[in-house]
XYZ file of C-alpha atoms in Angstrom:
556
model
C 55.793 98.561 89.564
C 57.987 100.079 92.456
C 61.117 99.335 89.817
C 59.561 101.826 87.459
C 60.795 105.123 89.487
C 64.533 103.542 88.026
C 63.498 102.119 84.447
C 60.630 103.623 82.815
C 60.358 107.634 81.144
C 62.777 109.581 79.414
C 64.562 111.166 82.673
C 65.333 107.778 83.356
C 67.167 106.956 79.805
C 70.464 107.360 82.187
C 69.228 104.617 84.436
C 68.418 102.170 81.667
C 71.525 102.739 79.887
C 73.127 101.502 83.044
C 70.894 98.777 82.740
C 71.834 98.156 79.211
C 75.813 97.401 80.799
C 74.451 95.055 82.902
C 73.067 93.165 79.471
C 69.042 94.017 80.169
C 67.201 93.351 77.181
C 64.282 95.756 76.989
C 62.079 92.555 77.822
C 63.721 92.346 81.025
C 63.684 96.241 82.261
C 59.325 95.557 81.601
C 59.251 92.813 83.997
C 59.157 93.242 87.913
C 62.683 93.431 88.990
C 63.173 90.838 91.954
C 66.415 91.199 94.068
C 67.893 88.382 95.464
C 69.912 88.401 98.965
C 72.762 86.233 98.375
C 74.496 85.074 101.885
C 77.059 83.422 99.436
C 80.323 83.444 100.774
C 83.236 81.030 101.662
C 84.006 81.101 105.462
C 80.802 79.742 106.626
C 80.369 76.223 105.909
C 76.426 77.259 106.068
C 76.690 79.578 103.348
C 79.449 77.657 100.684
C 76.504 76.281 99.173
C 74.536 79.110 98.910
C 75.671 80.200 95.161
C 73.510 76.831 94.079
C 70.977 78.160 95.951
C 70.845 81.446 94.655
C 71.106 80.009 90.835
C 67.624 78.188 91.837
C 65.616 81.253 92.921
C 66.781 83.564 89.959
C 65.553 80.331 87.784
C 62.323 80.463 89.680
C 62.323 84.385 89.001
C 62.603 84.078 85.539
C 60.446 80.834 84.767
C 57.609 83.150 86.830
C 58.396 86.151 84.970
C 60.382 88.235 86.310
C 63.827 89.577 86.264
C 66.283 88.348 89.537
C 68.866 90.527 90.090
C 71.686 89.322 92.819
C 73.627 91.386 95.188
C 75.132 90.751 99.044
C 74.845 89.983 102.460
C 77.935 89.761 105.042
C 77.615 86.377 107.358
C 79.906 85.753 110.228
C 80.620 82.161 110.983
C 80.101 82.062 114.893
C 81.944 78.670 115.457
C 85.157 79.992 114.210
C 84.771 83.431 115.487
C 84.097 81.790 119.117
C 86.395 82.213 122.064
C 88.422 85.469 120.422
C 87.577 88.951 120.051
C 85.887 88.249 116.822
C 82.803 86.767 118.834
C 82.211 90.440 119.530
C 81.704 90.724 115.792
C 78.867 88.420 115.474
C 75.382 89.932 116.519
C 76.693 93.173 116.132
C 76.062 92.051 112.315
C 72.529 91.538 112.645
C 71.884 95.350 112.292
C 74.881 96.069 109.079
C 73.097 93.205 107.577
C 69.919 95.053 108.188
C 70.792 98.603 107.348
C 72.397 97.282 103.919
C 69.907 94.991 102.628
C 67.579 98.249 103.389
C 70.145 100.562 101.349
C 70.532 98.117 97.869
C 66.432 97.487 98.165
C 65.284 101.069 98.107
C 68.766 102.174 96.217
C 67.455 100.004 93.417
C 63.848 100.107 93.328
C 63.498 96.241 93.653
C 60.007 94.933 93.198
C 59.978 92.218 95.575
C 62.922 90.175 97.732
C 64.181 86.629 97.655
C 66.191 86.644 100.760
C 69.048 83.369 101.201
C 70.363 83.086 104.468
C 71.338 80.555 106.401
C 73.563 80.988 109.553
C 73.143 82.666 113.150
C 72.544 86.248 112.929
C 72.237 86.245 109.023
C 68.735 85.008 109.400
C 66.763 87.802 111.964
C 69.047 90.570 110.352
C 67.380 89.861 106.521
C 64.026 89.236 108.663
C 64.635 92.164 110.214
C 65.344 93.851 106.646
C 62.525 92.501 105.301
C 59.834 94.144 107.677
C 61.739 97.545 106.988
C 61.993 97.932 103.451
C 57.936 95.938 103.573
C 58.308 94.578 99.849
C 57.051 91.223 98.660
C 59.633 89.071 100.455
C 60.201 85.556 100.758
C 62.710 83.365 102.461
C 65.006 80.239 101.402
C 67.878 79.300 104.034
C 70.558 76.974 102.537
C 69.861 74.209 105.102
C 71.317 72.381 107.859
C 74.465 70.257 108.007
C 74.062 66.210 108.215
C 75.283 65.283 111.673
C 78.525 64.072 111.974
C 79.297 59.915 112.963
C 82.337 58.810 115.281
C 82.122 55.496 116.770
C 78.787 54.973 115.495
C 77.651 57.729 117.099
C 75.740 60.579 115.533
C 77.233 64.142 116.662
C 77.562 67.865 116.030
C 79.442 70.987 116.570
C 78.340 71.110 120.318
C 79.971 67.727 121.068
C 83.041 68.443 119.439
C 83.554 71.733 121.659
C 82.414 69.511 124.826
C 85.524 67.412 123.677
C 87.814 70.120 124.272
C 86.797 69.926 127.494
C 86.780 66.269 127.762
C 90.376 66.377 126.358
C 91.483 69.229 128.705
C 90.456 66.728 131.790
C 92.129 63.625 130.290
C 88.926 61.681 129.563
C 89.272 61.718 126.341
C 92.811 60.645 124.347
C 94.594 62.503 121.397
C 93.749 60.383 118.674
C 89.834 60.342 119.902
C 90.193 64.266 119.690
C 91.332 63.912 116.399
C 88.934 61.507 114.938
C 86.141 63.965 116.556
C 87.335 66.956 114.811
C 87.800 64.777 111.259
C 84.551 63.865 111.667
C 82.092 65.649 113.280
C 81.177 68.667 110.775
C 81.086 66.163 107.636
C 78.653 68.014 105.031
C 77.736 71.854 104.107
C 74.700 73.955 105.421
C 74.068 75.209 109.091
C 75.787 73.097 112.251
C 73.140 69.553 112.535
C 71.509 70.773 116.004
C 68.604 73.070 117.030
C 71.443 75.663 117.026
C 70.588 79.447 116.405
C 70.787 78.873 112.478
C 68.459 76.028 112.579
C 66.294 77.566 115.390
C 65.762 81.038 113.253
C 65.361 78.978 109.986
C 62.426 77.060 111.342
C 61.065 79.655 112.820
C 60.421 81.355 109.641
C 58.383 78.861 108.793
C 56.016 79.669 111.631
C 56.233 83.316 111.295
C 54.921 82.021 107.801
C 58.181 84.203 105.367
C 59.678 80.353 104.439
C 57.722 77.426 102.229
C 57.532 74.022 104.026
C 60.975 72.513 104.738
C 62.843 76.256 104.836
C 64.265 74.909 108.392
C 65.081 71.574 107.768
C 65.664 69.739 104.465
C 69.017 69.232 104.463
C 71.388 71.210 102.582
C 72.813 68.225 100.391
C 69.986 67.222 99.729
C 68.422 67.940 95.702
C 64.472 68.798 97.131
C 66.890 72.130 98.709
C 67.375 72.943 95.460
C 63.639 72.360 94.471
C 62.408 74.470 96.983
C 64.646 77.523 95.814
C 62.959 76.977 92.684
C 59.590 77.412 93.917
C 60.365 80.036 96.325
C 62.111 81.860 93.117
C 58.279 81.388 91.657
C 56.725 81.694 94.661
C 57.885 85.592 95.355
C 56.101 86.487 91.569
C 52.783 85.393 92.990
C 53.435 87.751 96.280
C 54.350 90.810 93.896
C 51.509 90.247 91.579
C 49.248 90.164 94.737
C 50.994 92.836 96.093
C 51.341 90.369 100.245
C 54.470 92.052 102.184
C 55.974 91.020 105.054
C 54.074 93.358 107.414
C 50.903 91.664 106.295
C 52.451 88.111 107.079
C 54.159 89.101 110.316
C 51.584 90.716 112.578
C 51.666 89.995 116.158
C 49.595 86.657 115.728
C 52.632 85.554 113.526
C 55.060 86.507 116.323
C 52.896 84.517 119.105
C 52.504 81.440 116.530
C 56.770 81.789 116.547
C 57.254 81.624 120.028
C 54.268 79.099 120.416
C 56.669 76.394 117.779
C 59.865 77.867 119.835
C 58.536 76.565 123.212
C 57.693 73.302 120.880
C 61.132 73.072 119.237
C 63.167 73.612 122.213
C 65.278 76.668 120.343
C 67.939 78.420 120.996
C 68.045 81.325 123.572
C 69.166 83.444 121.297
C 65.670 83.319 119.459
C 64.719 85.558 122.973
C 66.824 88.004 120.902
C 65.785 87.926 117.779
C 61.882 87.556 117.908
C 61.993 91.121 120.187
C 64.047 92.678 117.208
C 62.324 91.464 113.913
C 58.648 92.232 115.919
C 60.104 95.811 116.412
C 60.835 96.243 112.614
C 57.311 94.899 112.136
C 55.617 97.619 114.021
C 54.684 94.745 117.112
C 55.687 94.772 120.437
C 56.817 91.772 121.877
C 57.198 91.892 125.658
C 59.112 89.107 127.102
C 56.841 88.798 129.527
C 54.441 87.271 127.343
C 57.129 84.198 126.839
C 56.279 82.779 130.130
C 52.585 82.993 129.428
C 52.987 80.567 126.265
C 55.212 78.173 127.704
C 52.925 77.773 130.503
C 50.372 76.265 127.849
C 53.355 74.899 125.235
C 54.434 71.365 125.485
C 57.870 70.789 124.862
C 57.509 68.319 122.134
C 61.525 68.168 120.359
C 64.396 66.956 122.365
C 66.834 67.873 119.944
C 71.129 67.747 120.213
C 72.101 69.819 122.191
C 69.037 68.666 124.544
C 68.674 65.472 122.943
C 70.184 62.906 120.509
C 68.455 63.662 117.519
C 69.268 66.073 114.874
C 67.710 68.455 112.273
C 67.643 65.950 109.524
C 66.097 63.580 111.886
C 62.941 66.549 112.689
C 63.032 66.874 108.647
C 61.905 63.285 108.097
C 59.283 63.141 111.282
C 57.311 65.740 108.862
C 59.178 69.320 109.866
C 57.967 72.034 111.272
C 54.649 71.549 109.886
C 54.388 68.327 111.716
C 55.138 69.948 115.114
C 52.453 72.779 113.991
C 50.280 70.062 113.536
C 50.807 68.879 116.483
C 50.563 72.088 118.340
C 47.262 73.180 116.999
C 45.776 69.343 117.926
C 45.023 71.843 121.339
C 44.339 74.801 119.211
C 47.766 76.337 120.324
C 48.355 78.696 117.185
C 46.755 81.524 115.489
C 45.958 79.701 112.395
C 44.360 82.194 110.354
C 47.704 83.774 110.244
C 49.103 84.364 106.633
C 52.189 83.396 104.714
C 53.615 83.458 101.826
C 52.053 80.573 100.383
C 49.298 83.022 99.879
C 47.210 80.561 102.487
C 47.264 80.971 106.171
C 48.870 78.759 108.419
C 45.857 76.370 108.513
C 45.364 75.725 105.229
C 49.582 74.791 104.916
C 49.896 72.450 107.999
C 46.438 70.483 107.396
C 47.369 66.835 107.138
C 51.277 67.088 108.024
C 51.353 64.606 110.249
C 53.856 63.466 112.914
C 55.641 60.438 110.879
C 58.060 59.479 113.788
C 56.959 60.037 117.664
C 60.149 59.738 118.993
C 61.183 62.735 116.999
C 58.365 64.519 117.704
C 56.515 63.905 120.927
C 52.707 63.449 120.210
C 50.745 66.711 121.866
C 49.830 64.612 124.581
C 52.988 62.988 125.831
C 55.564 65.329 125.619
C 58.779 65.679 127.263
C 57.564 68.391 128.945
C 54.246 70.166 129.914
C 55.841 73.654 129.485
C 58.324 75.205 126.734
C 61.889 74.894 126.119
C 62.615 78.352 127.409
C 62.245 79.994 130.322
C 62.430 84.041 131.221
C 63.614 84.197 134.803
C 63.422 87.147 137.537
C 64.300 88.241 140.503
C 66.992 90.785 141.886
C 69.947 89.506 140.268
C 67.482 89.653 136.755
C 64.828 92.539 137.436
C 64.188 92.587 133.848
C 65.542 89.191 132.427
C 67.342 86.395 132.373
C 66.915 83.699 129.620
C 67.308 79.934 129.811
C 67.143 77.069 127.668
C 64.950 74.718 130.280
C 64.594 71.673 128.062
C 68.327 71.269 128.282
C 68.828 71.770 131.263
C 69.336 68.942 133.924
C 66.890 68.001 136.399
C 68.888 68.073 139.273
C 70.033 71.785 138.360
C 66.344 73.255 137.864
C 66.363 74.367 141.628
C 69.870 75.295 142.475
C 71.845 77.277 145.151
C 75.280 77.900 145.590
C 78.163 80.164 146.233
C 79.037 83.214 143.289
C 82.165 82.757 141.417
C 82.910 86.092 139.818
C 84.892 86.950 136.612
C 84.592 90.424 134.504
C 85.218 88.577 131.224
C 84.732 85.431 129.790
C 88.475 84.597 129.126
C 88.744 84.584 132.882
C 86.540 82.165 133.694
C 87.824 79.755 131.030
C 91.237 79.783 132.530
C 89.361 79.512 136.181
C 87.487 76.228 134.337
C 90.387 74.914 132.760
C 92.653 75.296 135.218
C 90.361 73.210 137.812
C 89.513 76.170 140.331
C 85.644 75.535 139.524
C 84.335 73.019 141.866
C 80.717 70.533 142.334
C 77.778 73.672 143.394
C 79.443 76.772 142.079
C 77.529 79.698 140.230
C 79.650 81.545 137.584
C 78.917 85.178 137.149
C 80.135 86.117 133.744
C 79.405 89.739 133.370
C 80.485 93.207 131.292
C 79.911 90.574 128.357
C 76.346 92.420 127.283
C 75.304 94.089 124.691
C 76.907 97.326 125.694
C 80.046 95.849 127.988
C 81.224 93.259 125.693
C 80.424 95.179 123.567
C 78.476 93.029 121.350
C 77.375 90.328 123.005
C 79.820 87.201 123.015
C 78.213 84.001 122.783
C 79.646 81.819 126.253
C 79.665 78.320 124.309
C 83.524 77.967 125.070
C 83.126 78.408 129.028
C 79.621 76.342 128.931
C 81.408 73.370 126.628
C 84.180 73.446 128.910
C 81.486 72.554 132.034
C 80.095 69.997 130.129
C 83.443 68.369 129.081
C 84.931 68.097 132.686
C 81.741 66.533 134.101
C 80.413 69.644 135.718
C 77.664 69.583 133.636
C 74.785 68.219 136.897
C 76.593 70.369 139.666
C 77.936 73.625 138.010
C 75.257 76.981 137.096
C 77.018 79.913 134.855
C 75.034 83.230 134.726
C 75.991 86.197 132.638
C 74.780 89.429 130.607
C 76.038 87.503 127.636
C 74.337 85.592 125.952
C 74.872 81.570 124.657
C 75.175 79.833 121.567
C 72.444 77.287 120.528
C 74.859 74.648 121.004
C 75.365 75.500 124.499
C 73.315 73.340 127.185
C 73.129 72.849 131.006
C 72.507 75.394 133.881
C 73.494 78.086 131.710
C 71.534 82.069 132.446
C 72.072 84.415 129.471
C 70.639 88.472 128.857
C 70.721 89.044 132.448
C 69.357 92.920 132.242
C 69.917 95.125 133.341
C 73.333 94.211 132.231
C 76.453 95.304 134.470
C 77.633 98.239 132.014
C 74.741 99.926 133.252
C 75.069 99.462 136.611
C 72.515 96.669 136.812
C 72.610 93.943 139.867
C 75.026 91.457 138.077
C 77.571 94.104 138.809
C 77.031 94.261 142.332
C 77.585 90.416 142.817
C 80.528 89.767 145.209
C 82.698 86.359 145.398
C 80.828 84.059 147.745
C 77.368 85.599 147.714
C 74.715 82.751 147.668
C 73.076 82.878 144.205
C 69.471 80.936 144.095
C 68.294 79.439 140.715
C 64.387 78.162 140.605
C 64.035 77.721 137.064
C 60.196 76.191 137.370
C 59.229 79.282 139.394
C 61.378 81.607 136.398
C 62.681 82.897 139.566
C 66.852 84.241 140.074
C 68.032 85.845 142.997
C 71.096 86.531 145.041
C 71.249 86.399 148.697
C 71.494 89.865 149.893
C 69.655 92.378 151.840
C 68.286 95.058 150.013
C 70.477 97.703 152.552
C 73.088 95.673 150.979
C 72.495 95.734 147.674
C 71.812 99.380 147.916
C 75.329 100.175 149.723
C 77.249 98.232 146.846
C 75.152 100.266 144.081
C 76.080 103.590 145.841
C 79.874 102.375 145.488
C 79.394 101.228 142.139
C 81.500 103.056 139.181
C 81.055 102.640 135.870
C 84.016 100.648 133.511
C 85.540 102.607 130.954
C 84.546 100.915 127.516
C 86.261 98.143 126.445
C 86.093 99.623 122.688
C 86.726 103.411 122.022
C 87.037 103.216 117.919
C 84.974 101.773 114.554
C 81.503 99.649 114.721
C 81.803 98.117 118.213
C 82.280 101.994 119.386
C 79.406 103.171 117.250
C 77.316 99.785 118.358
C 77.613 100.330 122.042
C 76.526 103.874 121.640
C 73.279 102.903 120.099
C 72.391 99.070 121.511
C 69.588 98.613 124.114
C 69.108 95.589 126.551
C 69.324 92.296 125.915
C 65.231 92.290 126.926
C 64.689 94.495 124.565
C 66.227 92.551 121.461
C 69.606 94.768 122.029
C 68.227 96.799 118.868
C 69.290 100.042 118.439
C 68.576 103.588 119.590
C 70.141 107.015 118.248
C 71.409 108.664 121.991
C 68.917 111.156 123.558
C 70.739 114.140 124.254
């Protein structure tokens, strides 16, 4: 056992006595020592119930025989860190979440890893972890919210931040506001749509780290609690057969993730994630490839933000299973891939079947013939630009119109707000990227706010930012190179004709090369926004957003 470097011979009597304060029994230090990644904390209404979670695996643990031992994870809750300079906090964490997880596991000796996560960046940054440290690992999320009900109506977190900008524009009255915010976040676990959380959750089902319902039994719900259990047991059975994450996610694992992402309809921010856990892994994953797979991926989910149904809704049409199920009815995965069940993905998703086909579209009427994300390119994008297709409108899938240019995000909220965005304007939101922000800020304020006021069929926002999952519409994210760099998005002027052609993954601006080449000589780098701590450190190190913005030690 790994754990044996820190428990067993006389040199380590020191070690064990240490033990001993903890209250080991001898029993204990001769059984495989599994550490369990507790998310636990009380800010994020995804995580609160994590703690019941947690007591589940390290019952699982011990009823399999071994010995769970618990210790931390940080989790930012991006909802209340939107729209304020703690946004530039949140995927900065993916990589402290990484880099400590990797510190306690080796630190420690651990045998093998429960990891319980649940929100945004929490989830790729264990995942991430996991294919680092490359010990028997397994994954239980604490589950998504129930969606909210006003009027009837079932909603989520996106709505209520499209109601600010309903309320802003005077469609909407005070006490509907109110009942909206009473009422739209009613339960614990991870915000009700196919958000980030929930996108990343599911889709460690199909990388095959998560038992059957990881992404969607809901987190109220008592089979939650049974399925910590069994992932608690679950992990013994990986350490005793000695399967580790890099054996589970090889680069057919990675394709079978983007294969169900296409399916699902995810968030962009999955185009971040996938690049950055596959890196950890030891596989590249080239964004090109995206394209290739939604070319042959039916987009079978239409869920809130695209569509009015919700994660709890996808759990009871069979889960992600179901939509694997579906997906391999046209032999669309890599089912030999294996998992943590010990089986590959063939032998788990054999007879889950599709239980409600308005949840999930059969394989052969979809809502789409092609995925729910597109990467786009062209000279505003040479490398990338990222786009949630499936929720975006028809009548904004080919789109031209004049650039409206802002150097921050807060600006163009107060251009939004304040009514100076009119019906065909593109919004250039740049020195938001990984290194100009720096850190990324998600742009759901500024895309809510174009929803809310009815600009939602007429209105296109581009930026080197990036968007939360619970963003929809016209809306461009990861532009690279991004405009810290000196990439195109900085050389957009007010009024240049930007041209969107979303089935052709194609995004230009209007301007001659000469041009373009005469505004890049003039071009001089910003001075950084951020000069001291992380964000400082972070921007030194962070890459592209095509590249997973992982991070790089400077060549000198």
């Amino acid at each position: 056992m790994i754990s044996d470097n820190a428990r067993k011979g006389d040199q380590q009597a020191p070690g064990r006595s240490l033990f001993r304060a903890l209250g080991h029994t001898d029993e204990e230090m001769k059984r495989p020592m599994i550490g369990i990644v507790s998310s636990y904390n009380e800010i994020v209404p995804g995580h609160m119930n994590l703690d019941k979670i947690v007591d589940a695996v390290k019952l699982g643990v011990a009823m399999a025989g071994g010995t769970p031992v618990v210790f931390p994870a940080i989790a930012v809750c991006d909802g209340i860190a939107m729209g304020h300079i703690g946004m530039k906090y949140s995927l900065v964490t993916r990589d402290l979440i990484c880099d400590s997880t990797e510190a306690m596991a080796i630190a420690h000796q651990f045998d093998g890893l429960v990891m319980v996560p649940n929100c945004d960046k929490n989830v790729p940054g264990l995942l991430m972890a996991a294919a680092r440290v490359n010990i028997p690992t397994i994954f239980v999320s604490g589950g998504p919210m129930l969606a909210g009900k006003v009027n009837g109506c079932k909603t989520s977190l996106s709505s209520m931040f499209e109601a600010v900008g309903s309320y802003t524009a005077g469609t909407m009255t005070e006490e509907e506001f109110k009942e909206m915010e009473e009422k739209t976040c009613p339960t614990c676990g991870s915000c009700s749509g196919m958000y980030t959380a929930n996108s990343m959750n599911c889709l460690t089902e199909a990388l095959g780290m998560g038992l059957k319902g990881n992404g969607t039994i809901p987190a109220v719900y008592s089979e939650r609690i049974r399925l910590a259990k069994m992932a608690g047991m679950q992990v013994m059975e990986l350490v005793r057969n000695n399967i580790c994450p890099k054996d589970i996610m090889t680069e057919k694992a990675f394709f079978n993730a983007m294969t169900v992402d296409m399916a699902l309809g995810c968030s962009t921010n999955s185009m971040l994630h996938l690049p950055a856990i596959a890196h950890e892994a030891g596989v590249k994953l080239d964004m090109e490839i995206a394209n290739e797979i939604s070319a042959k991926t039916p987009n079978l989910c239409h869920l809130a933000p695209a569509g009015r149904t919700y994660i709890e809704e996808l759990n009871e049409a069979g889960g992600v299973y179901a939509v694997m199920n579906e997906l391999n009815k046209k032999q669309l995965l890599h089912t030999d891939a294996l998992t943590v069940t010990g089986k590959t993905i063939g032998e788990n998703i054999k007879g889950c079947e599709n239980k409600d086909p308005e949840v999930i579209r059969p394989i052969d009427h979809p809502y789409s013939a092609t995925g729910g994300i597109a990467v786009l390119k062209g000279n505003l994008a040479p490398d990338t630009g990222i786009v949630k297709r499936s929720a975006v409108a028809d009548e904004m899938l080919v789109h031209e119109g004049p650039a409206r240019v802002f150097d921050c995000e807060d600006d163009a909220i107060c251009a939004i707000k304040g009514g100076q965005i009119h019906e065909g304007d593109v919004i250039i939101i740049r020195y938001e990227g990984p290194k100009g922000g720096p850190g990324m800020r998600e742009m759901l304020n500024p895309t809510s706010a174009i929803m809310g006021m009815g600009l939602g069929s007429s209105v296109a926002l581009i930026t080197d930012g990036r968007f939360s999952g619970a963003s929809r519409g016209a809306v461009i994210g990861h532009v690279s190179p991004e405009a810290a760099v000196g990439g195109p998005i900085a050389l957009v002027e007010e009024g240049d004709i930007i041209s969107i052609d979303i089935p052709n993954n194609q995004l230009n601006m209007k301007v001659s090369d000469e041009e373009l080449e005469r505004r890049r000589k003039a071009w001089t780098p910003r001075e950084p926004k951020v000069t001291t701590g992380y964000l400082a450190r972070y921007a030194s190190m962070v890459t592209s957003g095509n590249r997973g913005a992982i991070l790089e030690v400077p060549k000198k």
